[in-house]
JSON list of C-alpha atoms in Angstrom, two decimals:
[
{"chain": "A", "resi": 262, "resn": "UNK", "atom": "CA", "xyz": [-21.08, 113.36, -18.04]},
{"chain": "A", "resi": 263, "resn": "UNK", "atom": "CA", "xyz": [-18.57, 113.92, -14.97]},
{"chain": "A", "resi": 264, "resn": "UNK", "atom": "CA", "xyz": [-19.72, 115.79, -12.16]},
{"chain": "A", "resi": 265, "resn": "UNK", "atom": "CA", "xyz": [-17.07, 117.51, -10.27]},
{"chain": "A", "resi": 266, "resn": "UNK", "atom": "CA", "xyz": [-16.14, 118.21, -6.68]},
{"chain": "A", "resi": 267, "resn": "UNK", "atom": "CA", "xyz": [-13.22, 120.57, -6.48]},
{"chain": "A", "resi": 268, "resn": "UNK", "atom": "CA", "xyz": [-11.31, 122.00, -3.06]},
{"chain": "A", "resi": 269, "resn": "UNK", "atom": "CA", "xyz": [-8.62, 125.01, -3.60]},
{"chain": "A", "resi": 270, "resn": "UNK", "atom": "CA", "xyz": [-6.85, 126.52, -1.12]},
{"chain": "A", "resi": 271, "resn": "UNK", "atom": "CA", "xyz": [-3.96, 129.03, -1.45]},
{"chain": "A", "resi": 272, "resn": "UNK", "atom": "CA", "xyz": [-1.09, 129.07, 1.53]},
{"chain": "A", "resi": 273, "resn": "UNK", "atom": "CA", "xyz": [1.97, 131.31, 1.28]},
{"chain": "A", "resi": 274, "resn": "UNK", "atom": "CA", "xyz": [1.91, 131.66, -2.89]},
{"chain": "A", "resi": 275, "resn": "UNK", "atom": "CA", "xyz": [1.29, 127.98, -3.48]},
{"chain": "A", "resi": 276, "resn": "UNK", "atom": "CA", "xyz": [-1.95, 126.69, -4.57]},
{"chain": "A", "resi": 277, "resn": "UNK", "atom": "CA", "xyz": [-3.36, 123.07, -3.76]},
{"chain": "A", "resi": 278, "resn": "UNK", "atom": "CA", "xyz": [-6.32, 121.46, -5.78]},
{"chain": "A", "resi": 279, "resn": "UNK", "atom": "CA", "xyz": [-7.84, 118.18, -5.30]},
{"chain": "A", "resi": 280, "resn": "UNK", "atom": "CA", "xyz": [-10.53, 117.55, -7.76]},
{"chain": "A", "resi": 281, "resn": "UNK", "atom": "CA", "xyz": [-12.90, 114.67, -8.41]},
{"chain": "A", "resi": 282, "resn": "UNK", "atom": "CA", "xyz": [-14.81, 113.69, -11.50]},
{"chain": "A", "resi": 283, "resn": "UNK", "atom": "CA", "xyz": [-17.75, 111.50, -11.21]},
{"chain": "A", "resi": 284, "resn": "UNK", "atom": "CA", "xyz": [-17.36, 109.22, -14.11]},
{"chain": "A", "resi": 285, "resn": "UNK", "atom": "CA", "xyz": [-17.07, 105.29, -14.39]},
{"chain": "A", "resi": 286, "resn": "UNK", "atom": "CA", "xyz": [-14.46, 105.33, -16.91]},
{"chain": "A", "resi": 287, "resn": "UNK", "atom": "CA", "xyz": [-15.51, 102.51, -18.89]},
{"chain": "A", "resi": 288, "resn": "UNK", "atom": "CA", "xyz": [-12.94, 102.29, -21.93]},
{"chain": "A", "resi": 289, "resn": "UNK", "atom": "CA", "xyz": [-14.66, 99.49, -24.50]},
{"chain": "A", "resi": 290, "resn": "UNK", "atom": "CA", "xyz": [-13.63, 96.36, -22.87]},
{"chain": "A", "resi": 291, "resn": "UNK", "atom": "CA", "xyz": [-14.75, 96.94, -19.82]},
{"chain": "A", "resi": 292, "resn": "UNK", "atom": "CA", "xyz": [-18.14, 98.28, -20.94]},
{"chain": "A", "resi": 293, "resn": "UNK", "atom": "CA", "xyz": [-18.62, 94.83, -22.68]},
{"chain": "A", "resi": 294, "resn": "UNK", "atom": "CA", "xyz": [-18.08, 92.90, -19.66]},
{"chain": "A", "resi": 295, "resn": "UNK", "atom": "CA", "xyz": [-20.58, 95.22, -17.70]},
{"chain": "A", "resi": 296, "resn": "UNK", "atom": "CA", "xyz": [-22.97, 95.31, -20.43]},
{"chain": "A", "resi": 297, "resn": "UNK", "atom": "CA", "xyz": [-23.22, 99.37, -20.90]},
{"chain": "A", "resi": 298, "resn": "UNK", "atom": "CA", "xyz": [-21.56, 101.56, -23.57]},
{"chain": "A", "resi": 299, "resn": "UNK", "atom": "CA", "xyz": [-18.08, 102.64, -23.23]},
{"chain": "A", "resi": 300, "resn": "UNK", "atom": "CA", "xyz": [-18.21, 106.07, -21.04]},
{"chain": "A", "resi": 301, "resn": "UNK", "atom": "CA", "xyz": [-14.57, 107.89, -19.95]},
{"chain": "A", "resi": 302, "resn": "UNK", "atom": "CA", "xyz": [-12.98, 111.05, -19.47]},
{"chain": "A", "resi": 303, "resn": "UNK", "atom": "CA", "xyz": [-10.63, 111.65, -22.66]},
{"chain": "A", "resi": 304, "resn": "UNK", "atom": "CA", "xyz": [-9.46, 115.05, -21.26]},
{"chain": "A", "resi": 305, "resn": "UNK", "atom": "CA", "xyz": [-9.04, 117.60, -18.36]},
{"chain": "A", "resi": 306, "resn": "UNK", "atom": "CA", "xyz": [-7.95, 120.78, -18.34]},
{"chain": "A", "resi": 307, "resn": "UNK", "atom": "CA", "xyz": [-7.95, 123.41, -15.05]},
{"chain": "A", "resi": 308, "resn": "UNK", "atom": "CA", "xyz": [-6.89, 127.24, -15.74]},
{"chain": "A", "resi": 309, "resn": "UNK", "atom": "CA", "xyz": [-6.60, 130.15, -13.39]},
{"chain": "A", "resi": 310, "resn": "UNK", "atom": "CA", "xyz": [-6.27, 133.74, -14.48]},
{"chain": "A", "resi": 311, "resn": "UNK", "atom": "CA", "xyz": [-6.52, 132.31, -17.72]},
{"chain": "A", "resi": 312, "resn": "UNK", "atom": "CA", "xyz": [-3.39, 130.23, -17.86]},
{"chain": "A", "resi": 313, "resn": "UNK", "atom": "CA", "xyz": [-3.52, 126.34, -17.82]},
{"chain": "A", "resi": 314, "resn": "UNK", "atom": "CA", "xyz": [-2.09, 125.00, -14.47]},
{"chain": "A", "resi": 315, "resn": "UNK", "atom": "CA", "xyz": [-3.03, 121.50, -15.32]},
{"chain": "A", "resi": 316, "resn": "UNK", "atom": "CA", "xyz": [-3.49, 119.18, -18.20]},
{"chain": "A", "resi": 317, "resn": "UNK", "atom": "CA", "xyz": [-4.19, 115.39, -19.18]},
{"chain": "A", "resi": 318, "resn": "UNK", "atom": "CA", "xyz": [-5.29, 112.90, -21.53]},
{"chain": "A", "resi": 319, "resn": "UNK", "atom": "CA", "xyz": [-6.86, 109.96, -20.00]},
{"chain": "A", "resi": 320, "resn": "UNK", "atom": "CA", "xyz": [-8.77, 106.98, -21.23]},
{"chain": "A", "resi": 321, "resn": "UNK", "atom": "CA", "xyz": [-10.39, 103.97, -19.88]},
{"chain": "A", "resi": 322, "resn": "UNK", "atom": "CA", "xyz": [-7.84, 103.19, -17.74]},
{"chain": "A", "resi": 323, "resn": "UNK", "atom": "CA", "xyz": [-7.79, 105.56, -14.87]},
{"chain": "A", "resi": 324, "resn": "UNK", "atom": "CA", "xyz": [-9.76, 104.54, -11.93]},
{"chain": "A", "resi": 325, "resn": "UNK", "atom": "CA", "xyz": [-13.41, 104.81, -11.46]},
{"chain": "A", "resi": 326, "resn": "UNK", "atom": "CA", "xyz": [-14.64, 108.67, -9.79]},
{"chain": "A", "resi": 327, "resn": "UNK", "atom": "CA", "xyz": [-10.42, 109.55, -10.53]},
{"chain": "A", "resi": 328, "resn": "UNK", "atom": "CA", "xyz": [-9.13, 112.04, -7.97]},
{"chain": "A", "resi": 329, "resn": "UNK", "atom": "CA", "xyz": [-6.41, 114.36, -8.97]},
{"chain": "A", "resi": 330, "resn": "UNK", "atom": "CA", "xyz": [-4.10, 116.44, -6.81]},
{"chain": "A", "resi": 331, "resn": "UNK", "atom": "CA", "xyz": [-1.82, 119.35, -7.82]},
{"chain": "A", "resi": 332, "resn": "UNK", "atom": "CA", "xyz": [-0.05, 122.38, -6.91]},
{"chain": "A", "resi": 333, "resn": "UNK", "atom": "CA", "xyz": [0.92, 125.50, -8.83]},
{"chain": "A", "resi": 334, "resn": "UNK", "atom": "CA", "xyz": [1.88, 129.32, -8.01]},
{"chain": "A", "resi": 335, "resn": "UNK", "atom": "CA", "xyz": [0.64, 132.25, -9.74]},
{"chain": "A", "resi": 336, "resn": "UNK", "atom": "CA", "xyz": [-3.20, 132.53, -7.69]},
{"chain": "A", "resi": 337, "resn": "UNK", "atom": "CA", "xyz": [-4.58, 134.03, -4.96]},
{"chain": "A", "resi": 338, "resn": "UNK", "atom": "CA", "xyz": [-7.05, 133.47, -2.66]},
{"chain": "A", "resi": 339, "resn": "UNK", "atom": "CA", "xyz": [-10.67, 134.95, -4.25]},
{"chain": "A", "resi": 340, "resn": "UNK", "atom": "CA", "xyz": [-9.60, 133.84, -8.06]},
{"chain": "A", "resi": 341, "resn": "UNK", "atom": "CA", "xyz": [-11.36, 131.09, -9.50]},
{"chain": "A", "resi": 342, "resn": "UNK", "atom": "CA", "xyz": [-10.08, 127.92, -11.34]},
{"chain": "A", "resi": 343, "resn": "UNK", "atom": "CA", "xyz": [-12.18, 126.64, -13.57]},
{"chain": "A", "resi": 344, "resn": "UNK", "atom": "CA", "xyz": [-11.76, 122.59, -14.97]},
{"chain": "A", "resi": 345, "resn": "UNK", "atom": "CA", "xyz": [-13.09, 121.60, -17.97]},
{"chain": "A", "resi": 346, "resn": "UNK", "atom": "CA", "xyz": [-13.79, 118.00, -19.19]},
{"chain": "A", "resi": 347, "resn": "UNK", "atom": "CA", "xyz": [-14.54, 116.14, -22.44]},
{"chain": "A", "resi": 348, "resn": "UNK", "atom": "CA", "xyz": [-15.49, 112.70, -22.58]},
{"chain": "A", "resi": 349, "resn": "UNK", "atom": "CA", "xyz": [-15.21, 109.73, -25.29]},
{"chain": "A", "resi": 350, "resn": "UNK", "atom": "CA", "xyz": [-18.20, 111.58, -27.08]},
{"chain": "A", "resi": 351, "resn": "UNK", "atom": "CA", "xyz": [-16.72, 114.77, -27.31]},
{"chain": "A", "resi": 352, "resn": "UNK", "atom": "CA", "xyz": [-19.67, 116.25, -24.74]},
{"chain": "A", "resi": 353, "resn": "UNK", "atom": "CA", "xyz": [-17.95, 119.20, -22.29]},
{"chain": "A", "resi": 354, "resn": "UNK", "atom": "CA", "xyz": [-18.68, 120.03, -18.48]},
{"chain": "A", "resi": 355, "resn": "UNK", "atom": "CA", "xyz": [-17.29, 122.91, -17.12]},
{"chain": "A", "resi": 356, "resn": "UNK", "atom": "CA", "xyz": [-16.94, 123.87, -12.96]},
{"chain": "A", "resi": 357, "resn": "UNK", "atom": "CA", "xyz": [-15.28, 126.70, -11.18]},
{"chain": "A", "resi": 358, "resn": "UNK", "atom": "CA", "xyz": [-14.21, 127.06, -7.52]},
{"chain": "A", "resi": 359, "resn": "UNK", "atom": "CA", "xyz": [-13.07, 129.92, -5.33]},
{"chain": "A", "resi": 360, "resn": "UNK", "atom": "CA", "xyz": [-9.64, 129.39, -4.17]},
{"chain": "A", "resi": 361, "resn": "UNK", "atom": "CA", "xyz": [-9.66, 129.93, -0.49]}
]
């Protein structure tokens, strides 16, 4: 499952995330030449104050460990986002952050 590391901070009404997933994003080819079973992020989703501010479908072919950067208004320092994840076998990890 994808672990997370996840940085927030909020200057003058604009919010900027970087977020990595620990995950080796092995679609099926690629697991058979390394020999393991396929393993990938299929989805992310980040909210804050209960609104989405970010949103993709992935597969196999993003990067090993991806890293994603955004920005988005409508936070504060204090709130939390909160990213969610589901992988190729529908299993969920969810992580929060205080913005700073």
């Amino acid at each position: 499952m994808a672990k997370m590391k996840i940085k927030a901070k909020e200057k003058k009404g604009v919010v900027k995330v970087k977020a990595m997933f620990t995950s080796l994003m092995a679609d099926k080819e690629e697991a058979i030449k390394k020999g393991i079973s396929p393993s990938y992020i299929r989805y992310i989703t980040a909210k804050a104050n209960d609104k989405i501010v970010y949103e993709v479908t992935t597969s196999g072919f993003m990067s090993e460990n991806p890293l994603v950067k955004f920005e988005f208004k409508g936070a504060k320092k204090g709130d939390k986002i909160t990213f969610t994840t589901v992988d190729n076998e529908n299993k969920t990890e969810t992580s929060s952050k205080k913005i700073k």
